[in-house]
Amino acid sequence: MVDESALRLDILDLQAEQRRLWSVIYLLRAVAQIDDVLAALQANDLDEADRTLMLVYRSLDRAYAVSAEQDKGPIDSFRLQISQLRDELRLRPEGSDRRLRQIRRLILSLVEA
């Protein structure tokens, strides 16, 4: 017969792994959305860029909600940077693409960790 405490630990481990996978899914969704923002910026479509930046923020929000404690800080930093980009988009769009590429790289490095 399987020890109940071992079974509980297995269930907790599986739940933690499930949360980690969902966090990765949401982070990768944010990366794909950042690519969409970059395309909108290249086409000089600031309305689409703004709308898609909001989607990036929402994906990061969802990743934050299910992420491990050690990943919450970096994800919160990404959210802050995306929010700042949205605020500055109409005033100073130049340099936004460089900042987005940097955020994209950092998100991917978090996923790979």
Coordinates of C-alpha atoms in Angstrom, one line a residue, residues 21-112:
L21 CA 4.5 25.0 -16.9
W22 CA 1.6 27.5 -16.9
S23 CA 4.0 30.3 -16.0
V24 CA 6.3 29.3 -18.9
I25 CA 3.3 29.2 -21.3
Y26 CA 2.3 32.8 -20.2
L27 CA 5.8 34.0 -20.5
L28 CA 6.2 32.6 -24.0
R29 CA 2.9 34.1 -24.9
A30 CA 4.3 37.5 -23.8
V31 CA 7.4 36.9 -25.9
A32 CA 5.2 36.2 -29.0
Q33 CA 3.1 39.3 -28.2
I34 CA 6.3 41.4 -27.9
D35 CA 7.1 40.3 -31.5
D36 CA 3.7 41.5 -32.5
V37 CA 4.3 44.9 -30.8
L38 CA 7.7 45.2 -32.7
A39 CA 5.9 44.5 -36.0
A40 CA 3.3 47.2 -35.2
L41 CA 6.0 49.7 -34.3
Q42 CA 7.8 48.9 -37.6
A43 CA 4.6 49.6 -39.4
N44 CA 4.2 52.8 -37.4
D45 CA 0.8 51.6 -36.0
L46 CA 0.9 53.0 -32.5
D47 CA -2.7 52.0 -31.8
E48 CA -1.9 48.3 -32.5
A49 CA 1.3 48.6 -30.6
D50 CA -0.5 50.0 -27.5
R51 CA -3.2 47.4 -27.7
T52 CA -0.7 44.6 -28.0
L53 CA 1.4 46.0 -25.1
M54 CA -1.7 45.6 -22.9
L55 CA -1.9 42.0 -24.0
V56 CA 1.8 41.5 -23.0
Y57 CA 1.0 43.0 -19.6
R58 CA -1.9 40.7 -19.1
S59 CA 0.2 37.6 -20.1
L60 CA 2.8 38.7 -17.6
D61 CA 0.1 39.2 -15.0
R62 CA -1.0 35.6 -15.5
A63 CA 2.6 34.3 -15.4
Y64 CA 3.1 36.2 -12.1
A65 CA 0.0 34.7 -10.5
V66 CA 1.2 31.1 -11.1
S67 CA 5.0 31.6 -10.9
A68 CA 7.4 30.4 -8.2
E69 CA 8.3 32.9 -5.6
Q70 CA 11.8 33.4 -7.0
D71 CA 10.4 34.4 -10.4
K72 CA 7.9 36.9 -9.1
G73 CA 10.4 39.7 -8.8
P74 CA 11.7 39.5 -12.4
I75 CA 8.2 39.2 -13.8
D76 CA 7.0 42.2 -11.8
S77 CA 9.9 44.1 -13.2
F78 CA 8.8 43.1 -16.7
R79 CA 5.3 44.3 -16.0
L80 CA 6.7 47.7 -14.8
Q81 CA 8.8 48.1 -17.9
I82 CA 5.9 47.3 -20.2
S83 CA 3.7 49.7 -18.3
Q84 CA 6.3 52.4 -18.7
L85 CA 6.6 51.7 -22.4
R86 CA 2.8 52.1 -22.8
D87 CA 2.9 55.4 -21.0
E88 CA 5.7 56.7 -23.2
L89 CA 4.6 55.2 -26.5
R90 CA 2.8 58.2 -27.8
L91 CA 5.2 60.7 -26.4
R92 CA 8.6 59.1 -27.3
P93 CA 8.2 56.0 -29.4
E94 CA 11.8 56.0 -30.5
G95 CA 13.9 53.5 -28.7
S96 CA 10.8 51.4 -27.8
D97 CA 11.9 48.6 -30.1
R98 CA 15.3 48.4 -28.5
R99 CA 13.8 48.2 -25.0
L100 CA 11.2 45.6 -26.1
R101 CA 14.0 43.4 -27.5
Q102 CA 15.8 43.6 -24.2
I103 CA 12.7 42.7 -22.2
R104 CA 12.1 39.8 -24.7
R105 CA 15.7 38.5 -24.1
L106 CA 15.3 38.7 -20.3
I107 CA 11.9 36.9 -20.4
L108 CA 13.5 34.1 -22.5
S109 CA 16.4 33.9 -20.1
L110 CA 13.9 33.4 -17.2
V111 CA 12.1 30.7 -19.1
E112 CA 15.4 28.9 -19.8

